[in-house]
Coordinates of C-alpha atoms in Angstrom, one line a residue:
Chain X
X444 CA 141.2 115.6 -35.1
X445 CA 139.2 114.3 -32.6
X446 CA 137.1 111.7 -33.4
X447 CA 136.0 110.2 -30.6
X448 CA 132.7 110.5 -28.1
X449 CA 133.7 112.7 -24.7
X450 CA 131.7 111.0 -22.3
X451 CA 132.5 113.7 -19.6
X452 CA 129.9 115.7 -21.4
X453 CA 127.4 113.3 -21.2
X454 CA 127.6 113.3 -17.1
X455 CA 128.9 116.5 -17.0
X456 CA 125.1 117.5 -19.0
X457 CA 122.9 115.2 -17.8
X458 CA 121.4 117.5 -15.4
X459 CA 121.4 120.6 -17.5
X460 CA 120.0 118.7 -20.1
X461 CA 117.2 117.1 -17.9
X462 CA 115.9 120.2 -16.7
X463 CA 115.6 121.8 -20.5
X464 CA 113.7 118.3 -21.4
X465 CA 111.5 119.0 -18.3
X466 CA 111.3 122.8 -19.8
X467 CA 110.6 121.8 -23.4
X468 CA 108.0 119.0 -22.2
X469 CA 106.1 121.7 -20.1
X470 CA 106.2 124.6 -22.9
X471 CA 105.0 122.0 -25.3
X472 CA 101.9 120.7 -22.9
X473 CA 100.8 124.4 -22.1
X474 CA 101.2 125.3 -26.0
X475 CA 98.9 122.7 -26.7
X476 CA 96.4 123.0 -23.6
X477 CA 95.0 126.4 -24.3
X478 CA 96.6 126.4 -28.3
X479 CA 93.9 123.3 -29.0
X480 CA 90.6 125.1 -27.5
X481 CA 91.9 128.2 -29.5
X482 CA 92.7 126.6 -32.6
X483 CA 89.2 125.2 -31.9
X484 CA 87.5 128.4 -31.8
X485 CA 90.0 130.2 -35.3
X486 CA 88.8 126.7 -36.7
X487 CA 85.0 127.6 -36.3
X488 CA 85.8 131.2 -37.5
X489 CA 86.8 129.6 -40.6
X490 CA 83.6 127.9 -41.2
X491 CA 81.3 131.1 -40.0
X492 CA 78.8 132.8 -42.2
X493 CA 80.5 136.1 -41.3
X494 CA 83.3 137.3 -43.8
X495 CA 84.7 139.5 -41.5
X496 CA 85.0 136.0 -39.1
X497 CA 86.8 134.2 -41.7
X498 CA 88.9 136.9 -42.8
X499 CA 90.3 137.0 -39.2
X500 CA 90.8 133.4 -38.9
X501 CA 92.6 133.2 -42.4
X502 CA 94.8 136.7 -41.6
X503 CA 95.9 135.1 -38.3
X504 CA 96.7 131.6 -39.8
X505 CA 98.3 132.2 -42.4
X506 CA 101.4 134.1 -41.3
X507 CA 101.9 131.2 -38.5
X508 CA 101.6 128.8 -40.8
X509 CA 104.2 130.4 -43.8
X510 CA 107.0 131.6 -41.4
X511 CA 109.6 129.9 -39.4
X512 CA 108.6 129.8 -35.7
X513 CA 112.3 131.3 -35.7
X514 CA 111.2 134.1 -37.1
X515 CA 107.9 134.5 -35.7
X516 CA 109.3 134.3 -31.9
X517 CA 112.0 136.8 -32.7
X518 CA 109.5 139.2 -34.2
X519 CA 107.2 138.7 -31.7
X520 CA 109.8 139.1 -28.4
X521 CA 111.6 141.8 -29.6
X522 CA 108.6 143.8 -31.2
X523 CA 106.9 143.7 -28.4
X524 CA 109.4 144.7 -26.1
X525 CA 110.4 148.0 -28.5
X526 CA 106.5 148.6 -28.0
X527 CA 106.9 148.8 -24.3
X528 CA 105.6 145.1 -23.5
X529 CA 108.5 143.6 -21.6
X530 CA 108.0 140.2 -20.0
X531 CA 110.2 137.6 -18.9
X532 CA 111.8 135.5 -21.8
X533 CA 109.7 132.1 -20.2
X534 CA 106.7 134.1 -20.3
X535 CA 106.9 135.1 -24.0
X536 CA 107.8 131.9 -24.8
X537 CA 105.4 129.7 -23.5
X538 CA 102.7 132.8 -24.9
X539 CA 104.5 132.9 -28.9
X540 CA 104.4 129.2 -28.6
X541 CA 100.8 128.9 -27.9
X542 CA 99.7 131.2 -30.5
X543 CA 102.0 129.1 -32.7
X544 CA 100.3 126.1 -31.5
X545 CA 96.5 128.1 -32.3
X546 CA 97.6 128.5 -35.8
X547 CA 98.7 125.2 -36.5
X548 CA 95.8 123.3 -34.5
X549 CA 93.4 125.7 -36.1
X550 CA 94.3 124.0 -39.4
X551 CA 94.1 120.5 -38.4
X552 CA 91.0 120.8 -36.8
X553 CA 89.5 122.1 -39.8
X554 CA 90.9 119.4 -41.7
X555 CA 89.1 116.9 -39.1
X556 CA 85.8 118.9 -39.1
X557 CA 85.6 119.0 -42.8
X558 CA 86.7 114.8 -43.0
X559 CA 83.2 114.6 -41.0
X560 CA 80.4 113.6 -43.9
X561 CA 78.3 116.0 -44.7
X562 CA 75.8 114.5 -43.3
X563 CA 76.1 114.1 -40.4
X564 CA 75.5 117.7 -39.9
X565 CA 72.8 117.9 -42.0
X566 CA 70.6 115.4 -40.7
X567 CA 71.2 116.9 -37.0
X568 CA 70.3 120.3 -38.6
X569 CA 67.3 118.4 -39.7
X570 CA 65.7 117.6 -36.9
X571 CA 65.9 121.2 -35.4
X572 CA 69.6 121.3 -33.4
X573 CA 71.1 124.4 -33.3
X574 CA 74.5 124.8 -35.0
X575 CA 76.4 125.0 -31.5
X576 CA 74.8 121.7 -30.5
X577 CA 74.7 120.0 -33.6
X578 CA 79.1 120.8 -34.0
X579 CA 79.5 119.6 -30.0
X580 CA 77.5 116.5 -29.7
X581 CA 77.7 115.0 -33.4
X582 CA 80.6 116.9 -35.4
X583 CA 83.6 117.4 -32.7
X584 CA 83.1 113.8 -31.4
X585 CA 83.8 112.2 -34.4
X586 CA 86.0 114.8 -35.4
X587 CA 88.5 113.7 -32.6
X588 CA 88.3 110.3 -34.2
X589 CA 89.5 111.3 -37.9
X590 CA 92.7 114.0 -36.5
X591 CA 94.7 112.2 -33.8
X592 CA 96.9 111.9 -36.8
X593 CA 97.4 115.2 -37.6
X594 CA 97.3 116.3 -34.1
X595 CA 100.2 113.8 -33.5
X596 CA 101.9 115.7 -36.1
X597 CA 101.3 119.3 -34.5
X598 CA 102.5 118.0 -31.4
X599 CA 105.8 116.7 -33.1
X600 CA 106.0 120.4 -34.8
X601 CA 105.8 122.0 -31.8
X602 CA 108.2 119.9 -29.6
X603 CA 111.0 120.6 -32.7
X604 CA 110.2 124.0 -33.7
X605 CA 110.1 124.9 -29.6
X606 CA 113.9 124.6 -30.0
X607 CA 113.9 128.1 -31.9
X608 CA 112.6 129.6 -28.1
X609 CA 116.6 129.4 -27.4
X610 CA 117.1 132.8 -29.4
X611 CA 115.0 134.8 -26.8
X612 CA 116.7 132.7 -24.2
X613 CA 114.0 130.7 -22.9
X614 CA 116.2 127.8 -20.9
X615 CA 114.9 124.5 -22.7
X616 CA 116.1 121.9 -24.6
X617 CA 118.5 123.8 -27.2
X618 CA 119.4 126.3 -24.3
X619 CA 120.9 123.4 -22.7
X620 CA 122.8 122.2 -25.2
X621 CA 123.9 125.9 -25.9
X622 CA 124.7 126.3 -21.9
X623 CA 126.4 122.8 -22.2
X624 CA 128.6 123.7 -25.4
X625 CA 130.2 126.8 -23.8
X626 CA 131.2 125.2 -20.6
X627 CA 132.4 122.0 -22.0
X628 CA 133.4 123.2 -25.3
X629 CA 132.1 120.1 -26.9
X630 CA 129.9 121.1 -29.4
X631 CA 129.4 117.9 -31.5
X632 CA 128.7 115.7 -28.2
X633 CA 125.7 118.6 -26.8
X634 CA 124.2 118.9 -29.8
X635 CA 124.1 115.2 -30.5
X636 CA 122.8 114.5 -26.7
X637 CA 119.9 117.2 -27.5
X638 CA 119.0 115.5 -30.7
X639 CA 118.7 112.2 -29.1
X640 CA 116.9 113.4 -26.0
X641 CA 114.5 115.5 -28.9
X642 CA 113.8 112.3 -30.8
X643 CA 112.8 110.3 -27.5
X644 CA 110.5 113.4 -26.6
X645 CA 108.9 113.4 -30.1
X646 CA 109.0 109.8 -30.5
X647 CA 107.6 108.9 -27.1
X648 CA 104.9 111.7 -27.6
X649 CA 103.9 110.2 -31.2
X650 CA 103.6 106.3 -29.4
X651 CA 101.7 107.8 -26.5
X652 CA 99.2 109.4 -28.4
X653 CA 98.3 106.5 -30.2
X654 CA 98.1 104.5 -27.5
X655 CA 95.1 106.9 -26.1
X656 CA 94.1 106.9 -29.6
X657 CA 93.4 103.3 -29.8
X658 CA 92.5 103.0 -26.5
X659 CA 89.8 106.3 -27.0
X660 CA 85.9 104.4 -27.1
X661 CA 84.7 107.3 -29.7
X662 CA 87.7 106.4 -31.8
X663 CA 86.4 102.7 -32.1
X664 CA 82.9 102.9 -32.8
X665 CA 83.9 105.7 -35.8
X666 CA 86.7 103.1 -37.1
X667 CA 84.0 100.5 -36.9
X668 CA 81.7 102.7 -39.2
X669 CA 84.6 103.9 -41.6
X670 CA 84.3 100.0 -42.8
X671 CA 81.1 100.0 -44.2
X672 CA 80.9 103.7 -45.6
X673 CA 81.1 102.0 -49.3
X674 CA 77.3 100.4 -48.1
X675 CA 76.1 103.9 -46.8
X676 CA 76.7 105.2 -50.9
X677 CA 77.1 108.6 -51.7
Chain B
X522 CA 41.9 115.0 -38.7
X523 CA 42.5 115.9 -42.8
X524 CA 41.7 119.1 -44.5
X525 CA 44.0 121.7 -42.9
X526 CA 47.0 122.1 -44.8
X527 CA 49.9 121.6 -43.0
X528 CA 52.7 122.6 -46.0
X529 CA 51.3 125.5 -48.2
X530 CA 53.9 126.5 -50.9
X531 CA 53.6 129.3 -53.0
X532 CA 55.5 130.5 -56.1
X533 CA 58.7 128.8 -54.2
X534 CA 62.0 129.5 -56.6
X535 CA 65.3 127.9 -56.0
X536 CA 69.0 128.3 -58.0
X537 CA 72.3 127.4 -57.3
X538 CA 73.8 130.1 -59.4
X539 CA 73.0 130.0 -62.6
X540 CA 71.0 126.9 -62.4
X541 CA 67.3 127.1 -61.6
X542 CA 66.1 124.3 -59.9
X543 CA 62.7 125.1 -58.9
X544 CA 60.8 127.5 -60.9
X545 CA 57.8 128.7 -59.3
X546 CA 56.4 126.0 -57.8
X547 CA 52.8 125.8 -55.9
X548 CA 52.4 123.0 -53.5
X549 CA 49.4 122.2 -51.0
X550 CA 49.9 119.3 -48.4
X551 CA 46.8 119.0 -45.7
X552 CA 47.5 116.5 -42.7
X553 CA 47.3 113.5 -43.2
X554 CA 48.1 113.0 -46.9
X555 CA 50.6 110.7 -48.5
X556 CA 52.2 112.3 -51.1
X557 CA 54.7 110.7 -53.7
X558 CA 56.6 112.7 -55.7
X559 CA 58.8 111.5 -59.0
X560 CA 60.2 112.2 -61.7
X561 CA 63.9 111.9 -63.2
X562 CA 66.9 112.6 -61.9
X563 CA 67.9 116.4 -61.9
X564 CA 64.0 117.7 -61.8
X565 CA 64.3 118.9 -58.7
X566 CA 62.4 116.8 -56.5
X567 CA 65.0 116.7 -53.5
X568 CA 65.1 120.2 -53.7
X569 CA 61.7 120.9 -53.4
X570 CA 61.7 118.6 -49.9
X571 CA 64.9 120.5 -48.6
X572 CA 63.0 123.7 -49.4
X573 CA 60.5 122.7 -47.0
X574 CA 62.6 122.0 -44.3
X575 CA 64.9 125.2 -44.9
X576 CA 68.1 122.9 -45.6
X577 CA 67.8 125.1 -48.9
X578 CA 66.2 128.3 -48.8
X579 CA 64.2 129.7 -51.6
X580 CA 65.2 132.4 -53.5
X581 CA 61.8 133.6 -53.8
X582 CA 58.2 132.7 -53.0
X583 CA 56.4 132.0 -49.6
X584 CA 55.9 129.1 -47.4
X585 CA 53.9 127.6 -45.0
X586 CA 54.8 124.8 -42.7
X587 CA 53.0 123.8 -40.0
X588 CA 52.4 127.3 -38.6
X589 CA 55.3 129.0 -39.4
X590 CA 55.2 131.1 -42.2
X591 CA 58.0 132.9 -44.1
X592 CA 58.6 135.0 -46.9
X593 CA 61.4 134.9 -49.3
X594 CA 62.4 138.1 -51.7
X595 CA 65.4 138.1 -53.9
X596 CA 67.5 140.0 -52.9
X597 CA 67.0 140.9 -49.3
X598 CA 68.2 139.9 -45.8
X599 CA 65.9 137.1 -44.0
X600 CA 63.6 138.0 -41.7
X601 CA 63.3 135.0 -39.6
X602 CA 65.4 134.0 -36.8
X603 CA 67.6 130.4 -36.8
X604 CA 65.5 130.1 -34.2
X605 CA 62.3 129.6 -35.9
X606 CA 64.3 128.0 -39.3
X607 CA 64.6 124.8 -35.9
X608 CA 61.2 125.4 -34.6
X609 CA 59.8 124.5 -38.0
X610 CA 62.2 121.6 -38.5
X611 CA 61.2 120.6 -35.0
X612 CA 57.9 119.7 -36.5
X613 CA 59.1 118.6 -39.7
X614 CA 60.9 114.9 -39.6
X615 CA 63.3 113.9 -42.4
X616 CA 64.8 110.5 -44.0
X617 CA 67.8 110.9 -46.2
X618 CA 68.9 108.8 -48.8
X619 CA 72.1 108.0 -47.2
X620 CA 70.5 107.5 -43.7
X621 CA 73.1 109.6 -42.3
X622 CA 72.9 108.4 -38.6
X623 CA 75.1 109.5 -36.2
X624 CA 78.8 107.4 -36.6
X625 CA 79.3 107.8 -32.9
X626 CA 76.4 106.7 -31.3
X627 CA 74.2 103.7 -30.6
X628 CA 70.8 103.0 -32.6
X629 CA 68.9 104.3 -29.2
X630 CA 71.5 106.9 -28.4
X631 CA 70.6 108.0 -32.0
X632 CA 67.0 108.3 -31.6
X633 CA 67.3 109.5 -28.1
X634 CA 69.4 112.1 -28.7
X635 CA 67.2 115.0 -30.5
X636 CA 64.6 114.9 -27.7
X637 CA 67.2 115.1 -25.0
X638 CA 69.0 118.3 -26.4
X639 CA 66.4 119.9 -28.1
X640 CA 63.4 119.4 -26.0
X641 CA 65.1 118.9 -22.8
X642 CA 63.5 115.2 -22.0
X643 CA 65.1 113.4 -19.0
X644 CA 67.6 110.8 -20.1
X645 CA 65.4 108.0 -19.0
X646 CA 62.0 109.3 -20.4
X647 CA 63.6 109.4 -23.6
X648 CA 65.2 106.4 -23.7
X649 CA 61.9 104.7 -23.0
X650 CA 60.4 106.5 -26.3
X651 CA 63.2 105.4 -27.8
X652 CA 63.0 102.0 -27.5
X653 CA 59.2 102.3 -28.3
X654 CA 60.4 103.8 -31.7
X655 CA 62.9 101.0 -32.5
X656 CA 60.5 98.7 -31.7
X657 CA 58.1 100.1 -33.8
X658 CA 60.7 100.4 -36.6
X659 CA 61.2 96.6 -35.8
X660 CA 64.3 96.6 -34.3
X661 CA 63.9 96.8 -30.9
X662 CA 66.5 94.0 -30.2
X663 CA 69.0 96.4 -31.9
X664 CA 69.5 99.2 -29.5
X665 CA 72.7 99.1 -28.5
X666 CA 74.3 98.4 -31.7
X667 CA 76.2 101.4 -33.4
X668 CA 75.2 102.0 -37.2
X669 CA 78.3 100.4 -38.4
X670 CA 77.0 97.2 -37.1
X671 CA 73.7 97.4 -39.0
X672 CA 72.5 96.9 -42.7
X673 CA 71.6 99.7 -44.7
X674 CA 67.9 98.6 -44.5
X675 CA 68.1 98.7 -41.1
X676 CA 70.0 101.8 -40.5
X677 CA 67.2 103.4 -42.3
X678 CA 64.6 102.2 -40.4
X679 CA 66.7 103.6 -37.3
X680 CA 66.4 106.8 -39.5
X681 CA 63.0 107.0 -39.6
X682 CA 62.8 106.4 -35.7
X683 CA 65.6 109.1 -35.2
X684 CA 63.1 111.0 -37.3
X685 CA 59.7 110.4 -35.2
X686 CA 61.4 111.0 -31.9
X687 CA 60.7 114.3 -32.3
X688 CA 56.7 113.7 -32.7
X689 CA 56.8 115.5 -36.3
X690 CA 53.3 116.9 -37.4
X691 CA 55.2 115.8 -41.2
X692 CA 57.7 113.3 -42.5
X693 CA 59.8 114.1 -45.3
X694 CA 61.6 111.0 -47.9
X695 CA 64.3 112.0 -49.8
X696 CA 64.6 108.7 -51.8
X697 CA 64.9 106.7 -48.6
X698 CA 65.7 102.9 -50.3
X699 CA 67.8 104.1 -53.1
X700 CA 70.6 103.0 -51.8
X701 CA 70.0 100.1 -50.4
X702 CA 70.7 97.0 -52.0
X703 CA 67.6 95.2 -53.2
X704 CA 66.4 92.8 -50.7
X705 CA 66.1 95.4 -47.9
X706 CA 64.2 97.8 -49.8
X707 CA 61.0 95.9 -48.8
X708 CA 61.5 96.4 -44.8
X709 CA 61.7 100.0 -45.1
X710 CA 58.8 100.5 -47.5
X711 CA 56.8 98.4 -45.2
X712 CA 57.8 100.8 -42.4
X713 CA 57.1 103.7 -44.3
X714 CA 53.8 102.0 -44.8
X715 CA 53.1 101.2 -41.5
X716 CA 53.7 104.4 -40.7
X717 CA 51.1 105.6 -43.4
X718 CA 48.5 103.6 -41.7
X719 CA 48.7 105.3 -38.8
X720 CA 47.7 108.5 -40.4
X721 CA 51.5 110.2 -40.2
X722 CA 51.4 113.2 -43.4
X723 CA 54.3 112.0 -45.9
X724 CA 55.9 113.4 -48.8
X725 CA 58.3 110.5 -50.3
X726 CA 60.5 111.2 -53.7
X727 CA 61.2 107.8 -54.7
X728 CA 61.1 105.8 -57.3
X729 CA 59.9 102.5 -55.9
X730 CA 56.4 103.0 -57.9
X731 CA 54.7 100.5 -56.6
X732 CA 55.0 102.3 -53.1
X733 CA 53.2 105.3 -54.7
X734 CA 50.1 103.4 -56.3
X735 CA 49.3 101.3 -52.7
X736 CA 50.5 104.1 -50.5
X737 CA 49.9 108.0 -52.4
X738 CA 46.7 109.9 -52.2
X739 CA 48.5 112.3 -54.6
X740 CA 51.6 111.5 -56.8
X741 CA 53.3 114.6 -58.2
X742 CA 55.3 114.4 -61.3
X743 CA 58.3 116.6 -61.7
X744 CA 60.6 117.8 -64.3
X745 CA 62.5 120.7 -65.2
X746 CA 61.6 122.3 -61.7
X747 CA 58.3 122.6 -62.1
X748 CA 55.6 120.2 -61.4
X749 CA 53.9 119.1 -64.3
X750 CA 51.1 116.5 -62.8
X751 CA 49.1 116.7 -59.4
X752 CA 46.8 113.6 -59.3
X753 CA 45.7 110.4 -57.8
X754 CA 47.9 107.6 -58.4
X755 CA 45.8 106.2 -61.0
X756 CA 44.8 108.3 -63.1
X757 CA 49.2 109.5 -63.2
X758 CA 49.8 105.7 -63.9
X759 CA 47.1 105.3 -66.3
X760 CA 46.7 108.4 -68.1
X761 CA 49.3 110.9 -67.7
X762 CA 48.3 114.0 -69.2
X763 CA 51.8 115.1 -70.4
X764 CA 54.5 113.7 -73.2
X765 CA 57.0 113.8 -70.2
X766 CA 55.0 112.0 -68.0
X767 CA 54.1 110.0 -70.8
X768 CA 58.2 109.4 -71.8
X769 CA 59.2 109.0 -67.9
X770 CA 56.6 106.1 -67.3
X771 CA 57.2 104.2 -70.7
X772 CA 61.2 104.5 -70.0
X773 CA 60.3 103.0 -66.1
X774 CA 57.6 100.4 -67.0
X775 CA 59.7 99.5 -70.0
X776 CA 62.7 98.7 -68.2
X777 CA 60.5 96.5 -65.9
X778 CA 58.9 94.9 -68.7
X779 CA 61.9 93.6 -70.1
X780 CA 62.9 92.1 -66.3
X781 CA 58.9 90.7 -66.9
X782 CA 57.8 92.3 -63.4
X783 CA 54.4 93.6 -64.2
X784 CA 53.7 96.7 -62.6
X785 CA 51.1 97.2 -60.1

């Protein structure tokens, strides 16, 4: 029984586990980058007057959202490459990822377009906007106010769930505890480096995008009008 | 400058699913008139002013609004464009019940904003109309404030300035001091008057009565879907022709009896 901390791993690591921190950081900003503006658009499909619109957006949603990323990235890597689409392991990752990152953004950004009152819309459909113009200057400004909270919690899914990219070998965070294991044979001390460098990653992430949250000018003025929505009435 | 009719309804049906709420209903509005329509709750007075706008469409019938007509046949596919469903509420201005300004923006930003992307007016050209407006609305000491920061009487009057920016040939009221408490019911009629005076056409649901006898050329009483009485306001107040008008008006001016406010 060893029951003690082997701090050799910890120096021994450090560098391999920077550089999968780096890795996980950047496949988690990219994921999020173009998976936001594309959860964006499946989140409009949702709300479109064409079935066959809708249909799509729930067919592609739904499977993201029901199966472990796991599962999804192994599907997706290997499938592929027994189709003939090989590409390199950091290339499929950071592209399974972002359609990961679609699904689940799609979802909270409905949630924050439908938190929106209804009238909001309506009254800018009133006065003769078009749809597009009425959802980018009155609905997605204030719908930025009511999701930073469920964005934060995307974010935090991805950053954990990015972890599963290890299988396909993507060298990130789990890689490097993986890479760190089998040359130190210290499995207890790299996994419990990688948890701790995870939970500063996730936490960090959560703190900084409240920060911007609370710091965001739209997010203010609709906090301000949240208090008196019991005078507005029904 | 009255005469031509700007809102020409004919045989307009609405349901939402098994539910008719407007059953064949004929409605002429010339420029210029002040309109009032009541009636209790459920009769389908909002409906009929969302119909006119296109925030509902009819199931059946035809309409008229300033220059645009359309036709409506159960059961087939429109034939107008969304483009011409905004060209017609270009022209047609609208107050809600719930004011429903913009969270996000400022009282001018609010009334600015339609001009700017709808009719592409310069920044500063519109906010100088839109300062006009609040100031016409009486609150031209309020621009910068966001709604949050006003009362409901006064985001209402912002409303109705949001509403004008876009130089309406019509302004629709869909109850616009029902939910307002009390006391600022008054600055909002008074608006709505004001605005009367200067010869804007109005169509107000409301209940505020008193409104309809100094303001209405016509008040319309509605139940069921169907309007039951077309007249001037005194000859609805004094003698309604039907028992539901009758029952409607003894249930209202009863209730104000008993608080001893004499009506009109």
């Amino acid at each position: 029984m060893e029951a003690y901390f082997d701090l050799s791993v910890l120096t021994y690591g450090a560098p391999i586990f920077f550089k999968g921190a780096l890795a996980t950081i950047t496949f988690c900003v990219v994921a999020t980058l173009f998976g936001f503006p594309l959860g964006t658009l499946i989140a409009l499909c949702r709300f479109s007057k064409l079935r066959i619109l809708r249909g799509f957006a729930l067919a592609f949603v739904e499977p993201f959202r029901n199966t472990p990323f796991l599962v999804q990235a192994f599907l997706i890597y290997f499938g592929l490459a027994q189709l003939g689409i090989r590409m390199s392991p950091v290339v499929a990752g950071a592209i399974i990822l972002t359609i990961y990152s679609s699904a689940l953004f799609a979802e909270a950004i409905r949630g924050g377009i439908l938190s929106v009152p209804r009238g909001q819309m309506e009254s800018a459909r009133a006065v003769g906007m078009p749809y597009a113009t009425a959802m980018r200057r009155i609905v997605f400004p204030q719908m930025l106010g009511y999701m930073a909270p469920a964005s934060t919690n995307v974010i935090i899914t991805l950053i954990k769930d990015s972890a599963a990219l290890a299988v396909i070998t993507v060298p990130e965070l789990a890689m490097a505890a993986q890479t760190v294991m089998g040359d130190t044979f210290r499995p207890v001390e790299a996994y419990l480096i990688a948890a701790v460098v995870y939970w500063l990653i996730t936490t960090g992430t959560g703190a900084g995008i409240s920060y911007v949250a609370n710091r965001m000018d739209t997010l203010r003025k609709i906090r301000l009008s949240q208090s008196s929505t019991g005078r507005v009435g029904q | 400058m009255s005469g031509t009719p700007i809102v020409n309804l004919r045989a307009v049906c609405k349901s939402f699913g098994d539910l008719q709420v407007l059953k064949s209903v004929d409605l002429q509005v010339k420029l210029g008139e002040k309109i009032c329509i009541v009636g209790p709750s459920g009769s389908g007075k909002s409906t009929l002013l969302r119909c006119i706008n296109l925030l509902e469409e009819p199931n059946s019938g035809q309409l008229d609004v300033a220059g645009t007509h359309m036709d409506f046949e159960p059961g087939s596919a429109r034939k107008f464009s969304e483009k011409e469903v905004n060209r017609l509420r270009q022209s047609v201005g609208m107050v809600f019940q719930s004011f429903n300004l913009w969270n996000h923006m400022t009282a001018l930003q609010n009334v600015m904003e339609a001009p700017i992307q709808i009719k592409g007016v310069p920044k500063a050209q519109a906010a100088e109309s839109a300062q006009m407006l609040l100031q016409r609305v009486g609150l031209g000491n309020k621009s910068s404030s966001y709604p949050s920061q006003l009362s409901g009487g006064q985001q209402q009057r912002v409303a109705i300035a949001r509403a004008l920016a876009m130089d309406p040939k019509i302004m629709l009221f869909d109850e616009p001091t029902s939910a307002l408490d009390p006391e600022l019911v008054g600055e909002v009629l008074d608006v709505m008057e004001k605005l009367a005076d200067d010869g804007m056409t109005m169509l107000v649901v409301t209940h505020e009565m008193g409104f309809a006898v100094e303001v209405a050329d016509r008040v319309i009483f509605m139940d069921h879907g169907a309007i039951l009485e077309d007249c001037v306001p005194s000859s609805f107040f004094h003698q309604p022709k039907t028992e539901r008008a009758k029952q409607f008006l003894a249930r209202l001016l009863g209730r104000n009896a008993r608080l001893q406010t004499p009506v009109e």
